[in-house]
Coordinates of C-alpha atoms in Angstrom, one line a residue:
Chain A
M1 CA 0.0 0.0 0.0
D2 CA 1.7 3.2 -1.2
I3 CA 0.9 6.4 0.6
H4 CA 0.5 9.6 -1.4
V5 CA 0.0 12.9 0.4
K6 CA -1.0 15.6 -2.1
N7 CA -1.0 19.3 -1.4
I8 CA -2.4 19.0 2.1
S9 CA -2.9 21.8 4.6
Y10 CA -4.2 21.4 8.1
V11 CA -5.6 24.1 10.3
Y12 CA -6.3 23.6 14.0
Q13 CA -9.5 25.2 15.4
K14 CA -10.3 26.9 12.1
G15 CA -12.5 29.9 12.3
T16 CA -11.7 30.6 16.0
P17 CA -9.3 33.1 17.5
F18 CA -7.1 30.1 18.2
E19 CA -6.8 29.2 14.5
E20 CA -3.3 27.7 13.9
H21 CA -1.9 26.6 10.5
A22 CA 0.0 23.4 11.2
L23 CA 0.7 22.2 7.7
S24 CA 0.5 24.0 4.3
D25 CA 0.8 22.6 0.8
L26 CA 2.6 19.5 1.8
S27 CA 3.2 16.6 -0.7
L28 CA 4.9 13.4 0.0
S29 CA 5.0 9.9 -1.5
I30 CA 5.9 6.8 0.6
P31 CA 6.2 3.6 -1.5
H32 CA 5.1 0.4 0.2
G33 CA 7.6 -1.4 2.3
I34 CA 10.2 1.3 3.0
V35 CA 11.4 2.9 6.2
Q36 CA 10.4 6.5 6.0
A37 CA 12.0 8.8 8.6
V38 CA 10.3 12.1 9.6
V39 CA 12.6 14.6 11.3
G40 CA 12.3 18.3 12.2
K41 CA 12.2 20.6 15.1
T42 CA 9.5 20.6 17.8
G43 CA 6.5 22.4 16.3
S44 CA 7.4 21.8 12.7
G45 CA 4.3 19.7 12.0
K46 CA 5.5 16.1 12.4
S47 CA 2.8 15.0 14.7
T48 CA 0.1 16.6 12.6
L49 CA 1.4 14.8 9.5
I50 CA 1.4 11.4 11.2
G51 CA -2.1 12.1 12.6
L52 CA -3.2 12.7 9.0
I53 CA -1.6 9.6 7.6
A54 CA -2.9 7.5 10.4
G55 CA -6.4 8.7 9.6
L56 CA -6.9 10.4 13.0
L57 CA -7.3 13.8 11.3
R58 CA -8.8 14.9 8.0
P59 CA -6.9 17.4 5.9
T60 CA -8.3 20.9 5.7
T61 CA -7.4 20.9 2.0
G62 CA -5.7 18.3 -0.3
S63 CA -5.9 14.5 -0.2
I64 CA -4.3 11.5 1.3
T65 CA -4.3 8.2 -0.6
V66 CA -3.4 4.9 1.1
G67 CA -3.6 2.0 -1.3
D68 CA -6.9 2.5 -3.1
D69 CA -8.5 4.6 -0.5
I70 CA -8.6 8.4 -0.6
V71 CA -9.3 10.8 2.2
T72 CA -10.2 14.5 1.8
A73 CA -11.8 17.1 4.0
K74 CA -15.2 15.7 3.1
T75 CA -14.5 12.0 3.7
K76 CA -16.9 10.7 6.5
K77 CA -15.4 7.3 7.4
I78 CA -11.7 6.8 7.0
P79 CA -11.4 3.3 5.4
F80 CA -7.7 2.6 6.1
R81 CA -7.6 3.4 9.8
S82 CA -7.4 -0.3 10.8
K83 CA -4.5 -1.0 8.5
I84 CA -2.3 1.6 10.2
G85 CA -0.8 1.0 13.6
V86 CA 0.4 4.0 15.6
V87 CA 2.8 3.8 18.6
F88 CA 2.8 7.2 20.2
Q89 CA 5.5 8.7 22.3
Y90 CA 6.0 7.0 25.7
P91 CA 3.4 4.4 24.8
E92 CA 3.9 2.7 28.1
Q93 CA 1.8 5.5 29.6
Q94 CA -1.2 4.1 27.7
L95 CA -1.1 0.6 29.2
F96 CA -4.2 0.0 31.2
A97 CA -5.3 -3.6 31.6
E98 CA -4.6 -5.8 34.6
T99 CA -2.5 -8.4 32.6
V100 CA -0.1 -8.1 29.7
Y101 CA -2.4 -10.6 27.8
K102 CA -5.5 -8.4 28.1
D103 CA -3.5 -5.3 27.1
I104 CA -2.2 -6.8 24.0
A105 CA -5.5 -8.4 23.1
Y106 CA -7.5 -5.2 23.5
G107 CA -6.9 -3.8 20.0
P108 CA -7.4 -7.0 18.0
S109 CA -10.5 -8.0 20.1
N110 CA -12.2 -5.0 18.5
Q111 CA -11.5 -6.3 15.0
G112 CA -14.1 -9.1 15.1
I113 CA -11.9 -12.1 15.1
S114 CA -12.4 -15.5 16.8
K115 CA -11.1 -16.3 20.3
E116 CA -8.6 -18.7 18.8
Q117 CA -7.3 -16.2 16.3
L118 CA -7.1 -13.6 19.1
E119 CA -4.9 -15.9 21.2
E120 CA -2.7 -16.6 18.2
R121 CA -2.3 -12.9 17.5
V122 CA -1.3 -12.2 21.1
L123 CA 1.2 -15.0 21.2
Q124 CA 2.7 -14.0 17.9
A125 CA 2.9 -10.3 18.9
I126 CA 4.6 -11.0 22.2
G127 CA 7.1 -13.2 20.4
L128 CA 7.8 -10.5 17.8
V129 CA 8.7 -8.0 20.5
G130 CA 11.0 -10.5 22.2
L131 CA 9.2 -10.9 25.5
D132 CA 8.6 -14.2 27.3
E133 CA 5.1 -15.7 27.2
S134 CA 5.4 -16.1 31.0
L135 CA 4.8 -12.4 31.3
L136 CA 1.3 -12.7 29.8
D137 CA -0.3 -13.3 33.2
K138 CA 1.6 -10.5 34.9
S139 CA 0.5 -7.0 35.5
P140 CA 2.1 -4.6 32.9
F141 CA 2.8 -2.2 35.6
G142 CA 5.4 -4.4 37.3
L143 CA 7.6 -4.5 34.2
S144 CA 10.7 -2.3 33.4
G145 CA 10.3 0.7 31.2
G146 CA 11.7 -1.1 28.2
Q147 CA 9.5 -4.1 28.7
M148 CA 6.4 -1.9 29.1
R149 CA 7.2 -0.2 25.8
R150 CA 7.5 -3.5 24.1
V151 CA 4.1 -4.6 25.5
A152 CA 2.6 -1.4 24.1
L153 CA 4.2 -2.1 20.7
A154 CA 2.9 -5.7 20.8
G155 CA -0.6 -4.4 21.3
V156 CA -0.3 -2.5 18.1
L157 CA 1.4 -5.3 16.2
A158 CA -1.4 -7.7 17.2
M159 CA -3.7 -5.7 15.0
E160 CA -1.5 -6.7 12.0
P161 CA -1.1 -3.3 10.5
S162 CA 0.4 -2.9 7.0
I163 CA 1.8 0.5 8.0
L164 CA 3.4 1.1 11.3
I165 CA 4.0 4.7 12.6
L166 CA 6.4 5.0 15.5
D167 CA 6.7 8.4 17.2
E168 CA 10.2 8.6 18.9
P169 CA 10.2 5.0 19.8
T170 CA 13.5 5.0 21.7
A171 CA 13.1 8.2 23.7
G172 CA 14.1 7.7 27.3
L173 CA 15.4 4.2 26.8
D174 CA 19.0 3.2 27.6
R175 CA 21.4 1.7 25.1
E176 CA 20.3 -1.8 25.6
G177 CA 16.6 -0.9 25.4
S178 CA 17.1 1.2 22.3
E179 CA 19.3 -1.3 20.5
Q180 CA 16.7 -4.1 21.1
L181 CA 13.9 -1.9 19.8
L182 CA 15.8 -0.8 16.7
Y183 CA 16.7 -4.4 16.0
L184 CA 13.0 -5.3 16.4
I185 CA 12.0 -2.5 13.9
Q186 CA 14.5 -3.7 11.4
T187 CA 13.3 -7.3 11.8
L188 CA 9.6 -6.4 11.4
H189 CA 10.4 -4.4 8.3
Q190 CA 12.3 -7.2 6.7
Q191 CA 10.2 -10.2 7.7
K192 CA 6.7 -8.7 7.5
Q193 CA 7.3 -6.1 4.8
V194 CA 5.6 -3.5 6.9
T195 CA 6.0 0.1 5.9
I196 CA 7.6 1.9 8.8
I197 CA 7.2 5.7 9.4
L198 CA 9.7 6.7 12.0
V199 CA 9.5 10.1 13.7
T200 CA 12.8 10.8 15.4
H201 CA 15.3 13.3 16.6
Q202 CA 18.1 10.7 16.5
M203 CA 20.1 11.0 13.4
E204 CA 21.8 7.7 14.1
E205 CA 18.4 6.0 13.7
V206 CA 17.8 7.9 10.4
A207 CA 21.2 6.8 9.1
R208 CA 20.9 3.2 10.2
L209 CA 17.2 2.5 9.3
A210 CA 15.7 4.9 6.9
N211 CA 15.5 4.4 3.1
Q212 CA 13.9 7.9 2.7
V213 CA 13.9 10.9 5.0
V214 CA 11.7 14.0 5.1
V215 CA 12.7 17.1 7.0
M216 CA 9.8 19.2 8.2
E217 CA 10.1 22.9 8.6
A218 CA 7.3 25.3 9.5
G219 CA 4.5 23.0 8.4
T220 CA 5.9 21.8 5.1
T221 CA 8.7 19.6 3.7
A222 CA 12.1 21.3 3.5
F223 CA 13.8 18.2 2.1
T224 CA 12.9 14.7 0.8
G225 CA 15.6 12.2 -0.1
S226 CA 17.9 9.5 1.1
P227 CA 20.0 9.8 4.4
V228 CA 23.2 9.9 2.3
E229 CA 21.9 13.0 0.4
L230 CA 20.7 14.6 3.7
F231 CA 23.9 14.2 5.6
G232 CA 26.0 14.9 2.5
D233 CA 25.3 18.7 2.6
R234 CA 26.6 20.0 5.9
K235 CA 25.6 23.6 5.4
R236 CA 22.0 22.6 4.6
L237 CA 21.9 20.3 7.6
E238 CA 23.1 23.1 9.9
R239 CA 20.4 25.3 8.5
F240 CA 17.8 22.7 9.4
G241 CA 19.2 22.6 12.9
L242 CA 20.0 18.9 12.6
E243 CA 23.0 17.1 13.9
L244 CA 25.3 14.7 12.0
P245 CA 25.2 11.0 13.1
S246 CA 28.2 10.4 15.4
I247 CA 29.8 8.0 12.9
T248 CA 29.7 10.8 10.2
K249 CA 31.3 13.3 12.7
L250 CA 34.1 10.8 13.3
I251 CA 34.6 10.2 9.6
D252 CA 34.8 14.0 9.1
K253 CA 37.6 14.1 11.7
L254 CA 39.4 11.2 10.1
N255 CA 39.0 13.0 6.7
Q256 CA 40.9 16.0 7.9
K257 CA 44.0 13.9 7.4
A258 CA 42.8 11.5 4.7
N259 CA 43.4 11.6 0.9
P260 CA 41.2 10.4 -0.8
P261 CA 38.5 11.0 1.8
I262 CA 36.5 8.2 3.4
P263 CA 33.0 8.2 1.9
T264 CA 30.5 9.7 4.4
S265 CA 27.9 7.2 3.2
L266 CA 29.2 4.7 5.7
F267 CA 26.7 4.6 8.5
E268 CA 27.6 1.2 10.1
L269 CA 30.7 0.9 12.2
G270 CA 31.4 -2.5 10.6
H271 CA 31.6 -0.8 7.1
L272 CA 34.0 1.9 8.4
V273 CA 36.2 -0.8 9.9
S274 CA 36.2 -2.8 6.6
H275 CA 37.0 0.4 4.7
L276 CA 40.0 1.2 6.9
E277 CA 41.2 -2.4 6.7
N278 CA 41.0 -2.4 2.9
R279 CA 42.9 0.9 2.8
R280 CA 45.6 -0.4 5.1
K281 CA 46.0 -3.6 3.0
G282 CA 46.2 -1.4 -0.1
S283 CA 48.8 0.8 1.4
R284 CA 50.9 -2.2 2.5
S285 CA 50.9 -4.1 -0.7
Chain B
M1 CA 29.1 29.4 50.3
A2 CA 30.6 26.0 49.6
T3 CA 28.9 22.7 49.9
E4 CA 30.9 19.5 50.1
I5 CA 28.7 16.4 49.9
S6 CA 29.8 13.1 51.2
L7 CA 27.9 9.8 51.0
E8 CA 29.4 7.3 53.5
N9 CA 28.5 3.6 52.8
V10 CA 25.0 4.5 51.8
W11 CA 22.4 1.8 51.3
F12 CA 18.9 2.4 50.2
H13 CA 15.9 0.1 50.0
Y14 CA 12.4 1.3 48.9
Y15 CA 10.7 -1.2 51.2
P16 CA 13.2 -1.9 53.9
Q17 CA 10.8 -4.1 55.9
T18 CA 10.6 -6.7 53.0
E19 CA 14.3 -7.1 53.1
S20 CA 15.6 -9.1 50.1
R21 CA 19.1 -8.5 49.0
E22 CA 18.4 -7.9 45.3
K23 CA 15.9 -5.1 45.9
W24 CA 18.5 -2.7 47.4
A25 CA 18.4 0.2 45.0
I26 CA 21.7 1.6 46.4
Q27 CA 24.3 -0.8 47.8
G28 CA 27.2 0.6 49.9
V29 CA 28.0 3.8 47.9
D30 CA 30.9 6.0 49.0
L31 CA 31.2 9.3 47.1
I32 CA 32.4 12.8 47.7
F33 CA 31.5 15.8 45.6
Q34 CA 33.6 18.9 46.1
Q35 CA 32.2 22.4 45.5
G36 CA 32.6 23.4 41.8
E37 CA 32.9 19.9 40.4
Y38 CA 31.2 18.9 37.1
V39 CA 30.3 15.2 37.5
S40 CA 28.2 12.9 35.4
I41 CA 26.6 9.8 36.9
I42 CA 25.9 7.2 34.2
G43 CA 24.1 3.9 34.4
S44 CA 21.5 2.0 32.5
N45 CA 17.7 2.1 33.3
G46 CA 17.3 0.7 36.8
S47 CA 20.9 1.2 37.9
G48 CA 19.9 3.4 40.8
K49 CA 20.8 6.8 39.3
S50 CA 17.6 8.5 40.3
S51 CA 17.6 7.0 43.8
L52 CA 21.1 8.3 44.3
A53 CA 20.1 11.8 43.2
C54 CA 17.2 11.8 45.7
L55 CA 19.6 10.6 48.4
I56 CA 22.1 13.4 47.7
N57 CA 19.5 16.2 48.2
G58 CA 17.7 14.6 51.1
L59 CA 14.5 13.6 49.3
F60 CA 15.2 10.0 50.3
I61 CA 16.8 9.1 53.7
P62 CA 19.5 6.4 53.5
T63 CA 18.3 3.0 54.9
N64 CA 21.9 2.6 56.2
G65 CA 24.9 4.8 56.0
N66 CA 25.3 8.6 56.2
L67 CA 24.9 11.7 54.2
V68 CA 27.4 14.3 55.4
I69 CA 27.4 17.9 54.3
N70 CA 30.5 20.0 55.1
G71 CA 31.3 17.5 57.9
Q72 CA 27.9 17.6 59.4
H73 CA 25.7 14.5 59.5
I74 CA 22.3 15.1 58.1
E75 CA 19.9 13.3 60.4
D76 CA 16.8 15.3 61.0
D77 CA 14.1 17.1 59.0
Q78 CA 15.6 20.5 59.8
G79 CA 18.9 19.3 58.3
R80 CA 17.2 18.0 55.2
W81 CA 15.2 21.2 54.7
E82 CA 18.3 23.3 54.7
L83 CA 19.9 20.8 52.3
K84 CA 17.2 21.3 49.7
Q85 CA 18.1 25.0 49.6
R86 CA 21.7 24.2 49.0
I87 CA 21.1 21.4 46.5
G88 CA 18.7 22.1 43.6
M89 CA 17.2 19.4 41.5
V90 CA 16.1 19.5 37.8
F91 CA 14.0 16.5 36.7
Q92 CA 13.3 14.8 33.4
N93 CA 9.9 16.2 32.5
P94 CA 9.7 20.0 32.7
D95 CA 5.9 19.8 32.7
N96 CA 6.0 18.2 36.2
Q97 CA 8.0 21.1 37.6
I98 CA 6.0 24.0 36.4
V99 CA 3.3 25.2 38.7
A100 CA 2.4 28.8 38.0
P101 CA 0.3 30.6 35.3
S102 CA 3.2 32.8 34.1
V103 CA 7.0 32.5 33.7
L104 CA 7.5 35.2 36.4
D105 CA 5.2 33.6 38.9
D106 CA 6.8 30.3 38.4
V107 CA 10.2 31.5 39.3
A108 CA 8.8 33.4 42.3
F109 CA 7.0 30.3 43.6
G110 CA 10.0 28.7 45.2
L111 CA 11.2 32.0 46.7
E112 CA 7.8 32.7 48.2
N113 CA 7.9 29.3 49.9
L114 CA 11.3 30.2 51.3
G115 CA 9.9 33.5 52.6
V116 CA 12.3 35.7 50.5
A117 CA 11.5 39.4 50.7
R118 CA 9.8 41.0 47.7
E119 CA 12.7 43.4 47.1
E120 CA 15.2 40.5 47.0
M121 CA 12.9 38.6 44.6
Q122 CA 12.8 41.6 42.3
K123 CA 16.6 41.4 42.1
R124 CA 16.9 37.7 41.8
I125 CA 14.2 36.9 39.2
P126 CA 15.5 39.1 36.3
H127 CA 19.0 37.8 37.0
V128 CA 18.1 34.1 36.7
L129 CA 15.8 34.6 33.7
E130 CA 18.7 36.3 31.9
L131 CA 21.1 33.6 32.9
V132 CA 18.8 30.9 31.3
G133 CA 18.0 33.1 28.3
L134 CA 14.3 33.7 29.0
S135 CA 14.4 37.5 29.6
G136 CA 11.4 39.2 27.9
L137 CA 9.1 36.2 28.4
E138 CA 8.1 37.0 32.0
K139 CA 4.4 37.3 31.2
K140 CA 4.2 34.3 28.9
E141 CA 2.1 31.3 30.0
P142 CA 4.5 28.4 30.6
H143 CA 2.4 25.9 28.5
H144 CA 3.1 28.1 25.5
L145 CA 6.9 27.6 25.8
S146 CA 8.8 24.9 23.9
G147 CA 10.1 21.9 25.8
G148 CA 13.6 23.3 26.0
Q149 CA 12.3 26.7 27.2
K150 CA 10.1 24.9 29.8
Q151 CA 13.2 23.1 31.1
R152 CA 15.1 26.4 31.3
L153 CA 12.2 27.8 33.2
A154 CA 12.4 24.9 35.7
I155 CA 16.2 25.6 36.0
A156 CA 15.5 29.3 36.6
G157 CA 13.2 28.4 39.4
V158 CA 15.8 26.3 41.0
L159 CA 18.6 28.9 40.5
A160 CA 16.6 31.6 42.1
M161 CA 16.9 29.7 45.4
Q162 CA 20.7 30.2 45.0
P163 CA 21.8 26.6 45.5
D164 CA 25.5 25.6 45.5
V165 CA 24.8 22.4 43.8
L166 CA 22.5 21.5 40.9
I167 CA 21.5 17.9 40.1
F168 CA 20.1 17.3 36.6
D169 CA 18.2 14.0 36.5
E170 CA 18.0 13.0 32.8
S171 CA 17.0 16.7 32.2
T172 CA 17.7 16.6 28.5
S173 CA 16.1 13.3 27.6
M174 CA 12.7 14.7 26.6
L175 CA 14.1 17.6 24.6
D176 CA 14.8 18.0 20.9
P177 CA 18.4 18.6 19.8
D178 CA 18.1 22.4 20.1
G179 CA 16.7 22.2 23.5
R180 CA 19.3 19.7 24.6
H181 CA 22.1 21.8 23.3
H182 CA 20.9 24.9 25.3
I183 CA 20.6 22.9 28.6
L184 CA 24.1 21.4 28.1
Q185 CA 25.6 24.8 27.4
L186 CA 23.8 26.1 30.5
M187 CA 25.3 23.4 32.6
R188 CA 28.8 24.3 31.5
K189 CA 28.1 28.0 32.2
L190 CA 26.8 27.3 35.7
H191 CA 29.8 25.1 36.3
L192 CA 32.2 27.9 35.3
S193 CA 30.3 30.2 37.7
G194 CA 31.4 27.9 40.5
K195 CA 28.3 25.7 41.0
T196 CA 28.7 22.0 41.5
I197 CA 27.0 20.2 38.6
I198 CA 25.8 16.6 39.0
H199 CA 24.4 15.3 35.7
I200 CA 22.6 12.0 35.7
T201 CA 22.3 10.5 32.2
H202 CA 22.6 7.4 30.1
Q203 CA 23.9 9.2 27.0
A204 CA 27.6 8.8 26.5
T205 CA 28.0 11.9 24.4
E206 CA 26.5 14.0 27.2
A207 CA 28.3 12.2 30.0
F208 CA 31.7 12.8 28.5
L209 CA 31.2 16.6 28.7
A210 CA 31.8 16.4 32.5
D211 CA 35.2 16.4 34.1
R212 CA 34.5 13.4 36.2
L213 CA 32.3 10.3 35.6
V214 CA 30.8 7.9 38.0
V215 CA 29.4 4.7 36.6
L216 CA 26.6 3.1 38.5
N217 CA 25.4 -0.5 38.0
K218 CA 22.8 -2.3 40.1
G219 CA 23.2 0.3 42.9
K220 CA 27.0 0.1 43.1
V221 CA 29.7 2.4 42.0
M222 CA 31.7 0.5 39.3
L223 CA 34.0 3.3 38.2
D224 CA 34.8 6.8 39.4
Q225 CA 37.3 8.5 37.2
N226 CA 38.2 11.7 35.4
R227 CA 37.2 12.0 31.8
E228 CA 40.5 11.0 30.2
A229 CA 40.9 7.9 32.4
L230 CA 37.4 6.8 31.8
Y231 CA 37.7 7.3 28.0
A232 CA 40.7 5.0 28.0
N233 CA 38.7 2.4 30.0
S234 CA 35.4 3.0 28.4
A235 CA 35.2 -0.3 26.4
Q236 CA 34.0 -1.7 29.8
L237 CA 31.0 0.5 29.7
T238 CA 29.2 -1.8 27.3
N239 CA 29.4 -4.5 30.1
W240 CA 26.9 -2.4 32.1
G241 CA 24.6 -1.8 29.1
L242 CA 25.9 1.7 28.5
D243 CA 26.7 3.6 25.4
V244 CA 30.3 4.3 24.5
P245 CA 31.5 7.0 22.1
I246 CA 31.8 5.7 18.6
S247 CA 35.5 6.5 18.5
I248 CA 36.0 4.0 21.3
E249 CA 34.1 1.3 19.5
L250 CA 36.2 2.0 16.4
H251 CA 39.4 1.7 18.5
Q252 CA 38.3 -1.6 20.0
N253 CA 37.4 -3.0 16.6
L254 CA 40.7 -2.0 15.0
L255 CA 42.7 -3.5 18.0
A256 CA 40.7 -6.7 17.5
K257 CA 41.8 -6.7 13.8
G258 CA 45.4 -6.6 14.9
W259 CA 46.1 -2.9 14.4
N260 CA 49.1 -1.8 16.3
L261 CA 47.6 1.1 18.1
S262 CA 48.1 2.3 21.7
H263 CA 45.8 0.4 24.1
R264 CA 45.3 3.6 26.0
I265 CA 43.7 6.3 23.9
E266 CA 42.6 9.5 25.8
N267 CA 40.7 11.3 23.2
E268 CA 39.4 11.2 19.6
E269 CA 42.3 13.4 18.2
Q270 CA 44.9 10.8 19.4
L271 CA 42.9 8.0 17.8
V272 CA 42.7 9.8 14.5
S273 CA 46.4 10.6 14.4
E274 CA 47.4 7.0 15.3
I275 CA 45.1 5.5 12.6
W276 CA 46.8 7.5 9.9
T277 CA 50.3 7.0 11.3
Y278 CA 49.7 3.2 11.3
M279 CA 48.3 3.3 7.8

């Protein structure tokens, strides 16, 4: 299911003194099965954009197409809502049920499936997020922060969305928690061919995961392209107020003394190590 | 004024009556913080960082062991009350720390509770707002500020009480890069003005801005070293689920591939120059 956002604008509380233009004339195409990163400062319109793609908001003008379904200001029932899973910021704050099982089962139980199917979905989802089935009878509130977040994610995955929107999924997690979650996102993307829309402030995540990145500025797109293109233009990046991934910063430092320079398209440490190894072998032979 | 903080064999248990050894949040910690130091306390989720912060400023009372300030044991409520004026705390979520309907009132709130005279408040408030870069926003409603501005407002409220020591408990983790950058700059500025800065974080890039780093794991101090020494030892940090700067990961990887580099690297510049020399 490709996503096409065409010339949309969105105005909060239109026609009141509190009227606020959140998005204006924004267009964006997200082909099915990619990881799309959305970056930009606080207040640039990221959350409004994902609210629109998720079918939680209707555009004031313009249209959003997901697969064969189209949504405009006049659309009454948004047809694709159930195909899109949204994991909001700090999703662990939305856990509510007395057991992990009930929490994960809540979403799919509203999708009209049989009890057996429901159980299968819950078991599959908890496996996907890498938690032990023994936790299913436990209260979600006794788990660690990282575990709670994975339960919340399992609840969304159990609805088997074709498109998964993640709003700053690693915020507040330590290295281990973040690494596990990023690995999980990569696995989901590869195994289930789910389209991932990742809202993040972490440029390392953009570099490592994204196929395409959009930079939001004042309610519209200031850049759309690949991470390599984005991080390739330092001046533009600075103008967007974005940081370089730390591996790129390190390559920049190495390049002050390197001729020819190391390509800045290397975003994995393993690739940088291989590059240096090859150069060393070249220089010794 | 100067405040020297000393934790002597401090143990802390959230439910001391249900004594089980694993549940000790803090286990036998000895630490001294001198006036004017800039220290980072790093540890993964659940390592006891926040418990330690609350013990330092008297919000929690040690189950065993002592908190000693300038040689005086802190034992009663009076002592802890005075402590909270010397040691200010900035938390993770600025929304939880803002109480008043305007920026000005919010900074004044703490001072009113301390019974500071109005004339004195009129001197202090503009000074701290300028320090955190919020001058001119006095009348603004706090919920209209950005996340980073809110956090600076929270810091202004703490600074107005003129503490010697500021504890930042994951105070940058909910902010965007701009907001984070401002808070980190502010920490450095406050450190240069003579305040003790204790920064609790799990982000290596932020922790390594401090002069001294304390590594906490399962309630125990694993390492307590200056920046250069810890940088040289920092491959160990991954053992405790912590982030290490990428240059250290590169160094470890190249050593493993048999590169003849120094085993002790104290900063990125040294690594870069050794890599090209070796090439």
